Amino acid sequence: MLFQSIEFLIFLPIVFLLYWFVFKRLKYQNMLVLVASYIFYGWWNWRFLILIAITSGFSYWSGILIKKYETKPNKAKWISAGNIILNLLILCVFKYFNFFAESFVQLFNALGMHLDWASVSIILPVGISFYTFQALSYTIDVYRKKIEPTHDAIAFFAYISFFPQLVAGPIERSTNLLPQFQKERNFNCENGVSGLRQMLWGFFKKIVIADQCAKYVDVVFADYAAQNGSTLLLAVFLFSIQIYADFSGYSDIAIGTAKLFGIRLMRNFDNPYFSRDIAEFWRRWHISLTTWFRDYVYIPLGGSRVSKAKIVRNTFIIFLLSGFWHGANWTFIAWGAYHAILFLPLILLGKNRKYLTNIAENQWVPNVRELLQMLLTFVLVAFGWIFFRSATIGDAFLFISTIFNSSIIGPIMLVNGMNINILLIFILIMAFLEWFNRNGDFGFDIVKWNVVFRHLFYYALLFLILLYIAENESFIYFQF
């Protein structure tokens, strides 16, 4: 079920009313969340429910068994490892089987040993990477004794499948989200209004900006060899905006929806394109994933408290894993390696935590140095998105070589009869609002406007959303 679908528009108010006015007790509220989440997820394909139920069931029992055998460390360790391996095996089979099979065949063909091994076509269950990592977080946290295992199966299954963030995050920690399903929740009108406002902002970014960027980007990338450099350059810029507006828009809708049910989800984006270096960018981009790899992979490997050689190793491991997490394609691995190379000098020089506050703090505009840093960081990130968006590594390099030739000064070719100027105005509006609200949780979180003007602004956003809405445009990160 898509957030921007008619079905969701009907589904959400029904669940909201039942949640607060019919199922008032905690146990029944959690049961309603669980049923609603399975309906929401099963709307794509009911067979996907089998996988999420298996992941939830084994993770639930592993937590109980780890606690039971805590006086027998080896047994607890094997139980924890067994559940982790099982979940990763399910993830690898459904997400990476074809990739490994095809790569294996290509390797042997390159060595002159021709194999005819037809890969099995496996449908990728929506959001499997997200809820798998959420389940792994619980098992690891119980093993590390950061959280007590729950015996409330309904609360646990609701934690794994909570529908607002089920298919594209944020990837919640068990220490944050699970306890919220174990204590009474009371409706807070102010929190609910904040949630609706954040959802409105998320829909604006997704439908009015991301989906309109996609109309240009998809056409250009599909036939990049026939385009000139300036057209490709614009496509790279628009894709950079598209992926941010699409994914952060989803996160805003998810976080806002959760607020309606008295649940607080972690922030997933913190104005990443206002960063002054790559390290700051990664503290602000897809925060739930980057902190997951930091806490469960980077730090256990020794983090930055090891030799320089191991720091290099650890940095490449987390970035390559991050790339591979995004999909079964060498382009994602190349994208991860590219960011590791950019990140490495900062961490080796001890400058990776240089910028921990917002840019131009307590000022209206950045100074010249900050502006140049921000522009350079954006250019470096945008360049990396070429690998992320391309079908193959060869396509990415050819795309880049086509940009950097004499045609880069040629006229930009418009596609689909689009009026790029209007789209650029919307992008500027988004950037303007997020810049002046960079201390808030979302685009117009802390703006203090006149009541009349504020409501006119809400209606203007709603009008644009209804004008541009198209139900067939799913979120980019559904594929991951």
GROMACS .gro file of C-alpha atoms in nm:
model
  480
    1MET     CA    1   0.000   0.000   0.000
    2LEU     CA    2   0.149   0.332  -0.107
    3PHE     CA    3   0.128   0.636   0.120
    4GLN     CA    4  -0.001   0.844  -0.173
    5SER     CA    5  -0.275   0.594  -0.268
    6ILE     CA    6  -0.650   0.620  -0.223
    7GLU     CA    7  -0.634   0.299  -0.018
    8PHE     CA    8  -0.403   0.459   0.237
    9LEU     CA    9  -0.620   0.770   0.250
   10ILE     CA   10  -0.906   0.543   0.363
   11PHE     CA   11  -0.691   0.306   0.570
   12LEU     CA   12  -0.521   0.564   0.794
   13PRO     CA   13  -0.831   0.743   0.936
   14ILE     CA   14  -1.000   0.409   1.007
   15VAL     CA   15  -0.699   0.275   1.198
   16PHE     CA   16  -0.659   0.610   1.380
   17LEU     CA   17  -1.021   0.617   1.498
   18LEU     CA   18  -1.019   0.254   1.607
   19TYR     CA   19  -0.686   0.303   1.783
   20TRP     CA   20  -0.789   0.597   2.002
   21PHE     CA   21  -1.167   0.557   2.039
   22VAL     CA   22  -1.235   0.181   2.031
   23PHE     CA   23  -0.922  -0.010   2.131
   24LYS     CA   24  -0.822   0.210   2.424
   25ARG     CA   25  -0.627  -0.049   2.624
   26LEU     CA   26  -0.259  -0.099   2.545
   27LYS     CA   27  -0.285  -0.468   2.454
   28TYR     CA   28  -0.569  -0.406   2.212
   29GLN     CA   29  -0.396  -0.104   2.060
   30ASN     CA   30  -0.086  -0.313   1.993
   31MET     CA   31  -0.300  -0.588   1.844
   32LEU     CA   32  -0.467  -0.334   1.616
   33VAL     CA   33  -0.126  -0.198   1.509
   34LEU     CA   34  -0.012  -0.551   1.429
   35VAL     CA   35  -0.322  -0.636   1.223
   36ALA     CA   36  -0.313  -0.299   1.045
   37SER     CA   37   0.058  -0.339   0.970
   38TYR     CA   38   0.007  -0.685   0.820
   39ILE     CA   39  -0.281  -0.553   0.606
   40PHE     CA   40  -0.062  -0.261   0.497
   41TYR     CA   41   0.231  -0.488   0.409
   42GLY     CA   42   0.025  -0.770   0.261
   43TRP     CA   43  -0.143  -0.525   0.024
   44TRP     CA   44   0.153  -0.571  -0.214
   45ASN     CA   45   0.167  -0.949  -0.185
   46TRP     CA   46   0.025  -1.154   0.102
   47ARG     CA   47   0.307  -1.409   0.062
   48PHE     CA   48   0.553  -1.150   0.195
   49LEU     CA   49   0.379  -1.182   0.532
   50ILE     CA   50   0.527  -1.531   0.574
   51LEU     CA   51   0.880  -1.391   0.571
   52ILE     CA   52   0.816  -1.109   0.816
   53ALA     CA   53   0.634  -1.352   1.047
   54ILE     CA   54   0.930  -1.592   1.038
   55THR     CA   55   1.175  -1.309   1.108
   56SER     CA   56   0.959  -1.182   1.395
   57GLY     CA   57   0.897  -1.525   1.545
   58PHE     CA   58   1.255  -1.644   1.550
   59SER     CA   59   1.383  -1.309   1.678
   60TYR     CA   60   1.122  -1.307   1.956
   61TRP     CA   61   1.212  -1.656   2.079
   62SER     CA   62   1.584  -1.596   2.041
   63GLY     CA   63   1.557  -1.305   2.284
   64ILE     CA   64   1.382  -1.521   2.543
   65LEU     CA   65   1.634  -1.805   2.503
   66ILE     CA   66   1.934  -1.571   2.522
   67LYS     CA   67   1.804  -1.447   2.856
   68LYS     CA   68   1.731  -1.800   2.974
   69TYR     CA   69   2.087  -1.912   2.908
   70GLU     CA   70   2.264  -1.594   3.012
   71THR     CA   71   2.458  -1.793   3.273
   72LYS     CA   72   2.585  -2.013   2.991
   73PRO     CA   73   2.760  -1.759   2.763
   74ASN     CA   74   2.850  -2.005   2.489
   75LYS     CA   75   2.493  -2.127   2.453
   76ALA     CA   76   2.356  -1.771   2.452
   77LYS     CA   77   2.615  -1.676   2.192
   78TRP     CA   78   2.515  -1.964   1.962
   79ILE     CA   79   2.145  -1.879   1.995
   80SER     CA   80   2.219  -1.516   1.907
   81ALA     CA   81   2.444  -1.615   1.617
   82GLY     CA   82   2.189  -1.867   1.492
   83ASN     CA   83   1.912  -1.609   1.471
   84ILE     CA   84   2.142  -1.354   1.307
   85ILE     CA   85   2.255  -1.610   1.047
   86LEU     CA   86   1.896  -1.718   0.978
   87ASN     CA   87   1.779  -1.361   0.919
   88LEU     CA   88   2.079  -1.275   0.704
   89LEU     CA   89   2.029  -1.597   0.507
   90ILE     CA   90   1.668  -1.504   0.430
   91LEU     CA   91   1.782  -1.156   0.328
   92CYS     CA   92   2.062  -1.290   0.107
   93VAL     CA   93   1.845  -1.550  -0.066
   94PHE     CA   94   1.569  -1.306  -0.157
   95LYS     CA   95   1.786  -1.003  -0.228
   96TYR     CA   96   2.120  -1.136  -0.351
   97PHE     CA   97   2.075  -1.488  -0.491
   98ASN     CA   98   2.047  -1.378  -0.854
   99PHE     CA   99   2.340  -1.138  -0.811
  100PHE     CA  100   2.575  -1.409  -0.685
  101ALA     CA  101   2.455  -1.661  -0.941
  102GLU     CA  102   2.501  -1.423  -1.233
  103SER     CA  103   2.839  -1.300  -1.104
  104PHE     CA  104   2.954  -1.661  -1.065
  105VAL     CA  105   2.857  -1.742  -1.424
  106GLN     CA  106   3.022  -1.425  -1.558
  107LEU     CA  107   3.346  -1.506  -1.373
  108PHE     CA  108   3.372  -1.854  -1.521
  109ASN     CA  109   3.275  -1.728  -1.866
  110ALA     CA  110   3.557  -1.472  -1.844
  111LEU     CA  111   3.796  -1.761  -1.767
  112GLY     CA  112   3.678  -1.943  -2.078
  113MET     CA  113   3.461  -2.190  -1.887
  114HIS     CA  114   3.112  -2.136  -2.023
  115LEU     CA  115   2.838  -2.220  -1.780
  116ASP     CA  116   2.471  -2.232  -1.862
  117TRP     CA  117   2.319  -2.181  -1.521
  118ALA     CA  118   1.981  -2.014  -1.540
  119SER     CA  119   1.927  -1.804  -1.230
  120VAL     CA  120   1.609  -1.837  -1.035
  121SER     CA  121   1.395  -1.526  -1.061
  122ILE     CA  122   1.321  -1.423  -0.704
  123ILE     CA  123   1.086  -1.136  -0.624
  124LEU     CA  124   1.235  -0.896  -0.370
  125PRO     CA  125   0.993  -0.853  -0.077
  126VAL     CA  126   0.933  -0.485  -0.015
  127GLY     CA  127   1.132  -0.346   0.278
  128ILE     CA  128   1.307  -0.674   0.368
  129SER     CA  129   1.637  -0.495   0.438
  130PHE     CA  130   1.468  -0.256   0.679
  131TYR     CA  131   1.274  -0.496   0.899
  132THR     CA  132   1.559  -0.752   0.894
  133PHE     CA  133   1.803  -0.495   1.034
  134GLN     CA  134   1.543  -0.394   1.294
  135ALA     CA  135   1.512  -0.757   1.404
  136LEU     CA  136   1.890  -0.798   1.416
  137SER     CA  137   1.915  -0.491   1.635
  138TYR     CA  138   1.688  -0.657   1.894
  139THR     CA  139   1.883  -0.983   1.903
  140ILE     CA  140   2.216  -0.804   1.935
  141ASP     CA  141   2.090  -0.563   2.201
  142VAL     CA  142   1.946  -0.848   2.409
  143TYR     CA  143   2.274  -1.039   2.382
  144ARG     CA  144   2.467  -0.727   2.485
  145LYS     CA  145   2.219  -0.679   2.774
  146LYS     CA  146   2.118  -0.334   2.651
  147ILE     CA  147   1.754  -0.433   2.667
  148GLU     CA  148   1.554  -0.696   2.851
  149PRO     CA  149   1.384  -0.948   2.619
  150THR     CA  150   1.010  -0.904   2.599
  151HIS     CA  151   0.760  -1.183   2.666
  152ASP     CA  152   0.484  -0.979   2.502
  153ALA     CA  153   0.466  -1.134   2.155
  154ILE     CA  154   0.205  -0.886   2.031
  155ALA     CA  155   0.419  -0.585   2.127
  156PHE     CA  156   0.725  -0.743   1.968
  157PHE     CA  157   0.553  -0.832   1.641
  158ALA     CA  158   0.411  -0.477   1.631
  159TYR     CA  159   0.764  -0.340   1.684
  160ILE     CA  160   0.899  -0.533   1.384
  161SER     CA  161   0.604  -0.456   1.155
  162PHE     CA  162   0.495  -0.104   1.260
  163PHE     CA  163   0.341   0.007   0.930
  164PRO     CA  164   0.456   0.373   0.903
  165GLN     CA  165   0.824   0.274   0.893
  166LEU     CA  166   0.797  -0.090   0.785
  167VAL     CA  167   0.903  -0.074   0.422
  168ALA     CA  168   1.157   0.210   0.412
  169GLY     CA  169   1.255   0.299   0.766
  170PRO     CA  170   1.373   0.468   0.971
  171ILE     CA  171   1.546   0.149   1.091
  172GLU     CA  172   1.455   0.169   1.458
  173ARG     CA  173   1.657   0.038   1.751
  174SER     CA  174   1.483  -0.198   1.988
  175THR     CA  175   1.595   0.027   2.275
  176ASN     CA  176   1.390   0.316   2.134
  177LEU     CA  177   1.083   0.171   1.966
  178LEU     CA  178   1.002  -0.152   2.151
  179PRO     CA  179   0.958   0.015   2.495
  180GLN     CA  180   0.702   0.249   2.339
  181PHE     CA  181   0.482  -0.053   2.262
  182GLN     CA  182   0.507  -0.163   2.625
  183LYS     CA  183   0.372   0.146   2.797
  184GLU     CA  184   0.040   0.328   2.790
  185ARG     CA  185   0.000   0.592   2.520
  186ASN     CA  186  -0.230   0.892   2.546
  187PHE     CA  187  -0.343   1.109   2.258
  188ASN     CA  188  -0.172   1.447   2.243
  189CYS     CA  189  -0.343   1.694   2.013
  190GLU     CA  190  -0.033   1.909   1.967
  191ASN     CA  191   0.172   1.605   1.875
  192GLY     CA  192  -0.098   1.492   1.633
  193VAL     CA  193  -0.107   1.831   1.459
  194SER     CA  194   0.272   1.826   1.433
  195GLY     CA  195   0.244   1.482   1.274
  196LEU     CA  196  -0.004   1.603   1.012
  197ARG     CA  197   0.217   1.900   0.928
  198GLN     CA  198   0.520   1.676   0.889
  199MET     CA  199   0.321   1.439   0.667
  200LEU     CA  200   0.213   1.735   0.452
  201TRP     CA  201   0.575   1.839   0.409
  202GLY     CA  202   0.675   1.484   0.324
  203PHE     CA  203   0.403   1.452   0.060
  204PHE     CA  204   0.511   1.785  -0.092
  205LYS     CA  205   0.871   1.669  -0.123
  206LYS     CA  206   0.773   1.330  -0.264
  207ILE     CA  207   0.496   1.421  -0.507
  208VAL     CA  208   0.569   1.778  -0.612
  209ILE     CA  209   0.948   1.755  -0.623
  210ALA     CA  210   1.078   1.397  -0.633
  211ASP     CA  211   0.819   1.261  -0.876
  212GLN     CA  212   0.856   1.561  -1.109
  213CYS     CA  213   1.237   1.526  -1.105
  214ALA     CA  214   1.191   1.159  -1.193
  215LYS     CA  215   1.010   1.247  -1.516
  216TYR     CA  216   1.326   1.418  -1.642
  217VAL     CA  217   1.584   1.191  -1.481
  218ASP     CA  218   1.432   0.863  -1.600
  219VAL     CA  219   1.423   0.972  -1.964
  220VAL     CA  220   1.778   1.109  -1.964
  221PHE     CA  221   1.938   0.812  -1.788
  222ALA     CA  222   1.750   0.568  -2.013
  223ASP     CA  223   1.907   0.726  -2.324
  224TYR     CA  224   2.210   0.910  -2.187
  225ALA     CA  225   2.430   0.834  -2.489
  226ALA     CA  226   2.205   1.052  -2.708
  227GLN     CA  227   2.220   1.353  -2.472
  228ASN     CA  228   2.475   1.632  -2.448
  229GLY     CA  229   2.684   1.715  -2.143
  230SER     CA  230   2.467   1.998  -2.013
  231THR     CA  231   2.156   1.779  -2.025
  232LEU     CA  232   2.331   1.502  -1.834
  233LEU     CA  233   2.461   1.752  -1.580
  234LEU     CA  234   2.107   1.876  -1.515
  235ALA     CA  235   1.990   1.515  -1.481
  236VAL     CA  236   2.257   1.450  -1.217
  237PHE     CA  237   2.148   1.759  -1.024
  238LEU     CA  238   1.782   1.663  -1.046
  239PHE     CA  239   1.851   1.304  -0.939
  240SER     CA  240   2.040   1.435  -0.637
  241ILE     CA  241   1.730   1.635  -0.547
  242GLN     CA  242   1.498   1.348  -0.638
  243ILE     CA  243   1.656   1.085  -0.415
  244TYR     CA  244   1.673   1.328  -0.122
  245ALA     CA  245   1.316   1.456  -0.163
  246ASP     CA  246   1.186   1.102  -0.220
  247PHE     CA  247   1.354   0.931   0.074
  248SER     CA  248   1.341   1.217   0.324
  249GLY     CA  249   0.982   1.274   0.212
  250TYR     CA  250   0.899   0.912   0.297
  251SER     CA  251   1.071   0.952   0.634
  252ASP     CA  252   0.870   1.267   0.710
  253ILE     CA  253   0.545   1.088   0.624
  254ALA     CA  254   0.644   0.787   0.835
  255ILE     CA  255   0.751   0.995   1.135
  256GLY     CA  256   0.442   1.215   1.107
  257THR     CA  257   0.211   0.913   1.082
  258ALA     CA  258   0.374   0.755   1.388
  259LYS     CA  259   0.309   1.075   1.585
  260LEU     CA  260  -0.063   1.027   1.522
  261PHE     CA  261  -0.040   0.703   1.720
  262GLY     CA  262   0.170   0.845   2.002
  263ILE     CA  263   0.491   0.684   1.874
  264ARG     CA  264   0.817   0.874   1.834
  265LEU     CA  265   1.048   0.755   1.555
  266MET     CA  266   1.409   0.863   1.519
  267ARG     CA  267   1.502   1.135   1.272
  268ASN     CA  268   1.636   0.992   0.946
  269PHE     CA  269   1.754   1.306   0.761
  270ASP     CA  270   1.898   1.628   0.897
  271ASN     CA  271   1.947   1.859   0.598
  272PRO     CA  272   2.237   1.656   0.449
  273TYR     CA  273   2.292   1.890   0.153
  274PHE     CA  274   2.386   2.170   0.395
  275SER     CA  275   2.696   1.972   0.502
  276ARG     CA  276   3.049   2.113   0.495
  277ASP     CA  277   3.231   1.783   0.434
  278ILE     CA  278   3.156   1.419   0.359
  279ALA     CA  279   3.174   1.316   0.724
  280GLU     CA  280   2.904   1.568   0.814
  281PHE     CA  281   2.698   1.453   0.516
  282TRP     CA  282   2.699   1.095   0.647
  283ARG     CA  283   2.593   1.211   0.992
  284ARG     CA  284   2.292   1.373   0.831
  285TRP     CA  285   2.199   1.128   0.551
  286HIS     CA  286   1.996   0.811   0.622
  287ILE     CA  287   2.087   0.846   0.988
  288SER     CA  288   1.917   0.525   1.099
  289LEU     CA  289   2.126   0.313   0.860
  290THR     CA  290   2.461   0.487   0.910
  291THR     CA  291   2.430   0.471   1.289
  292TRP     CA  292   2.323   0.105   1.261
  293PHE     CA  293   2.646   0.018   1.078
  294ARG     CA  294   2.843   0.232   1.322
  295ASP     CA  295   2.699   0.064   1.632
  296TYR     CA  296   2.683  -0.296   1.510
  297VAL     CA  297   2.976  -0.319   1.266
  298TYR     CA  298   3.224  -0.030   1.285
  299ILE     CA  299   3.262  -0.004   1.665
  300PRO     CA  300   3.278  -0.383   1.723
  301LEU     CA  301   3.561  -0.394   1.464
  302GLY     CA  302   3.751  -0.143   1.675
  303GLY     CA  303   3.619   0.178   1.522
  304SER     CA  304   3.884   0.448   1.516
  305ARG     CA  305   4.062   0.321   1.831
  306VAL     CA  306   4.288   0.088   1.634
  307SER     CA  307   4.588   0.113   1.403
  308LYS     CA  308   4.573   0.325   1.088
  309ALA     CA  309   4.564   0.012   0.873
  310LYS     CA  310   4.262  -0.120   1.063
  311ILE     CA  311   4.090   0.219   1.046
  312VAL     CA  312   4.122   0.201   0.667
  313ARG     CA  313   3.987  -0.154   0.676
  314ASN     CA  314   3.695  -0.064   0.902
  315THR     CA  315   3.603   0.240   0.693
  316PHE     CA  316   3.595   0.042   0.370
  317ILE     CA  317   3.398  -0.240   0.532
  318ILE     CA  318   3.112  -0.020   0.649
  319PHE     CA  319   3.091   0.177   0.324
  320LEU     CA  320   3.106  -0.134   0.106
  321LEU     CA  321   2.841  -0.297   0.326
  322SER     CA  322   2.630   0.017   0.299
  323GLY     CA  323   2.658   0.004  -0.079
  324PHE     CA  324   2.580  -0.368  -0.090
  325TRP     CA  325   2.286  -0.319   0.146
  326HIS     CA  326   2.127  -0.093  -0.116
  327GLY     CA  327   2.111  -0.360  -0.380
  328ALA     CA  328   2.256  -0.653  -0.571
  329ASN     CA  329   2.453  -0.454  -0.825
  330TRP     CA  330   2.821  -0.366  -0.859
  331THR     CA  331   2.720  -0.002  -0.906
  332PHE     CA  332   2.613   0.019  -0.540
  333ILE     CA  333   2.942  -0.133  -0.427
  334ALA     CA  334   3.130   0.120  -0.644
  335TRP     CA  335   2.921   0.396  -0.487
  336GLY     CA  336   3.013   0.273  -0.139
  337ALA     CA  337   3.383   0.251  -0.230
  338TYR     CA  338   3.371   0.604  -0.373
  339HIS     CA  339   3.238   0.743  -0.044
  340ALA     CA  340   3.493   0.541   0.155
  341ILE     CA  341   3.772   0.706  -0.047
  342LEU     CA  342   3.622   1.051   0.021
  343PHE     CA  343   3.571   0.977   0.391
  344LEU     CA  344   3.910   0.819   0.458
  345PRO     CA  345   4.131   1.134   0.464
  346LEU     CA  346   3.900   1.298   0.718
  347ILE     CA  347   3.905   1.005   0.956
  348LEU     CA  348   4.280   0.950   0.922
  349LEU     CA  349   4.346   1.318   0.996
  350GLY     CA  350   4.101   1.318   1.285
  351LYS     CA  351   3.875   1.573   1.115
  352ASN     CA  352   3.570   1.351   1.071
  353ARG     CA  353   3.397   1.514   1.370
  354LYS     CA  354   3.496   1.871   1.292
  355TYR     CA  355   3.143   1.987   1.209
  356LEU     CA  356   2.892   1.877   1.472
  357THR     CA  357   2.668   2.185   1.471
  358ASN     CA  358   2.446   2.329   1.200
  359ILE     CA  359   2.611   2.538   0.932
  360ALA     CA  360   2.590   2.917   0.986
  361GLU     CA  361   2.463   2.861   1.339
  362ASN     CA  362   2.281   3.167   1.474
  363GLN     CA  363   2.321   3.338   1.135
  364TRP     CA  364   2.085   3.392   0.845
  365VAL     CA  365   2.333   3.303   0.572
  366PRO     CA  366   2.663   3.111   0.556
  367ASN     CA  367   2.993   3.290   0.514
  368VAL     CA  368   3.192   3.250   0.191
  369ARG     CA  369   3.401   2.963   0.329
  370GLU     CA  370   3.096   2.770   0.447
  371LEU     CA  371   2.916   2.828   0.118
  372LEU     CA  372   3.211   2.694  -0.083
  373GLN     CA  373   3.242   2.393   0.150
  374MET     CA  374   2.871   2.321   0.113
  375LEU     CA  375   2.884   2.348  -0.268
  376LEU     CA  376   3.192   2.127  -0.292
  377THR     CA  377   3.035   1.861  -0.071
  378PHE     CA  378   2.717   1.867  -0.279
  379VAL     CA  379   2.915   1.829  -0.603
  380LEU     CA  380   3.109   1.532  -0.464
  381VAL     CA  381   2.790   1.364  -0.343
  382ALA     CA  382   2.609   1.434  -0.671
  383PHE     CA  383   2.898   1.282  -0.866
  384GLY     CA  384   2.861   0.964  -0.660
  385TRP     CA  385   2.490   0.945  -0.738
  386ILE     CA  386   2.583   0.871  -1.102
  387PHE     CA  387   2.707   0.527  -0.995
  388PHE     CA  388   2.404   0.480  -0.771
  389ARG     CA  389   2.159   0.556  -1.052
  390SER     CA  390   2.334   0.385  -1.345
  391ALA     CA  391   2.249   0.030  -1.453
  392THR     CA  392   2.613  -0.081  -1.476
  393ILE     CA  393   2.955   0.055  -1.384
  394GLY     CA  394   3.032   0.083  -1.755
  395ASP     CA  395   2.723   0.300  -1.801
  396ALA     CA  396   2.835   0.521  -1.513
  397PHE     CA  397   3.180   0.585  -1.662
  398LEU     CA  398   3.036   0.646  -2.007
  399PHE     CA  399   2.782   0.884  -1.854
  400ILE     CA  400   3.065   1.075  -1.683
  401SER     CA  401   3.278   1.089  -1.996
  402THR     CA  402   2.981   1.225  -2.191
  403ILE     CA  403   2.937   1.505  -1.939
  404PHE     CA  404   3.297   1.621  -1.955
  405ASN     CA  405   3.329   1.703  -2.322
  406SER     CA  406   3.261   2.009  -2.532
  407SER     CA  407   2.885   1.944  -2.529
  408ILE     CA  408   2.871   2.053  -2.165
  409ILE     CA  409   2.834   2.412  -2.287
  410GLY     CA  410   2.554   2.319  -2.527
  411PRO     CA  411   2.184   2.394  -2.475
  412ILE     CA  412   1.994   2.178  -2.228
  413MET     CA  413   1.748   1.943  -2.397
  414LEU     CA  414   1.408   1.933  -2.235
  415VAL     CA  415   1.209   1.611  -2.222
  416ASN     CA  416   0.842   1.520  -2.186
  417GLY     CA  417   0.747   1.880  -2.256
  418MET     CA  418   0.849   1.967  -1.901
  419ASN     CA  419   0.877   2.320  -1.774
  420ILE     CA  420   1.200   2.291  -1.577
  421ASN     CA  421   1.168   2.648  -1.450
  422ILE     CA  422   0.860   2.563  -1.243
  423LEU     CA  423   1.034   2.257  -1.099
  424LEU     CA  424   1.340   2.464  -1.010
  425ILE     CA  425   1.113   2.713  -0.828
  426PHE     CA  426   0.967   2.429  -0.619
  427ILE     CA  427   1.318   2.306  -0.540
  428LEU     CA  428   1.417   2.656  -0.431
  429ILE     CA  429   1.111   2.676  -0.206
  430MET     CA  430   1.207   2.346  -0.043
  431ALA     CA  431   1.570   2.457   0.002
  432PHE     CA  432   1.463   2.797   0.138
  433LEU     CA  433   1.227   2.651   0.398
  434GLU     CA  434   1.467   2.380   0.507
  435TRP     CA  435   1.752   2.629   0.534
  436PHE     CA  436   1.563   2.868   0.761
  437ASN     CA  437   1.421   2.576   0.962
  438ARG     CA  438   1.743   2.376   0.983
  439ASN     CA  439   1.717   2.375   1.363
  440GLY     CA  440   1.373   2.214   1.347
  441ASP     CA  441   1.266   1.857   1.277
  442PHE     CA  442   1.135   1.926   0.926
  443GLY     CA  443   1.090   2.196   0.662
  444PHE     CA  444   0.851   2.432   0.840
  445ASP     CA  445   0.861   2.286   1.189
  446ILE     CA  446   0.950   2.601   1.382
  447VAL     CA  447   0.828   2.877   1.153
  448LYS     CA  448   0.619   3.128   1.344
  449TRP     CA  449   0.374   3.263   1.090
  450ASN     CA  450   0.054   3.461   1.103
  451VAL     CA  451  -0.237   3.217   1.143
  452VAL     CA  452  -0.401   3.319   0.814
  453PHE     CA  453  -0.078   3.302   0.615
  454ARG     CA  454   0.013   2.969   0.774
  455HIS     CA  455  -0.315   2.808   0.672
  456LEU     CA  456  -0.295   2.956   0.323
  457PHE     CA  457   0.048   2.796   0.296
  458TYR     CA  458  -0.092   2.458   0.405
  459TYR     CA  459  -0.370   2.480   0.146
  460ALA     CA  460  -0.120   2.581  -0.123
  461LEU     CA  461   0.091   2.273  -0.048
  462LEU     CA  462  -0.219   2.053  -0.047
  463PHE     CA  463  -0.332   2.199  -0.380
  464LEU     CA  464   0.008   2.126  -0.539
  465ILE     CA  465   0.007   1.772  -0.400
  466LEU     CA  466  -0.337   1.701  -0.545
  467LEU     CA  467  -0.236   1.863  -0.874
  468TYR     CA  468   0.072   1.645  -0.923
  469ILE     CA  469  -0.024   1.322  -0.748
  470ALA     CA  470   0.023   0.998  -0.940
  471GLU     CA  471  -0.042   0.671  -0.763
  472ASN     CA  472   0.199   0.470  -0.976
  473GLU     CA  473   0.507   0.650  -0.846
  474SER     CA  474   0.646   0.434  -0.565
  475PHE     CA  475   0.925   0.547  -0.334
  476ILE     CA  476   1.283   0.486  -0.455
  477TYR     CA  477   1.386   0.307  -0.138
  478PHE     CA  478   1.109   0.047  -0.165
  479GLN     CA  479   1.350  -0.146  -0.391
  480PHE     CA  480   1.605  -0.171  -0.110
   0.00000   0.00000   0.00000
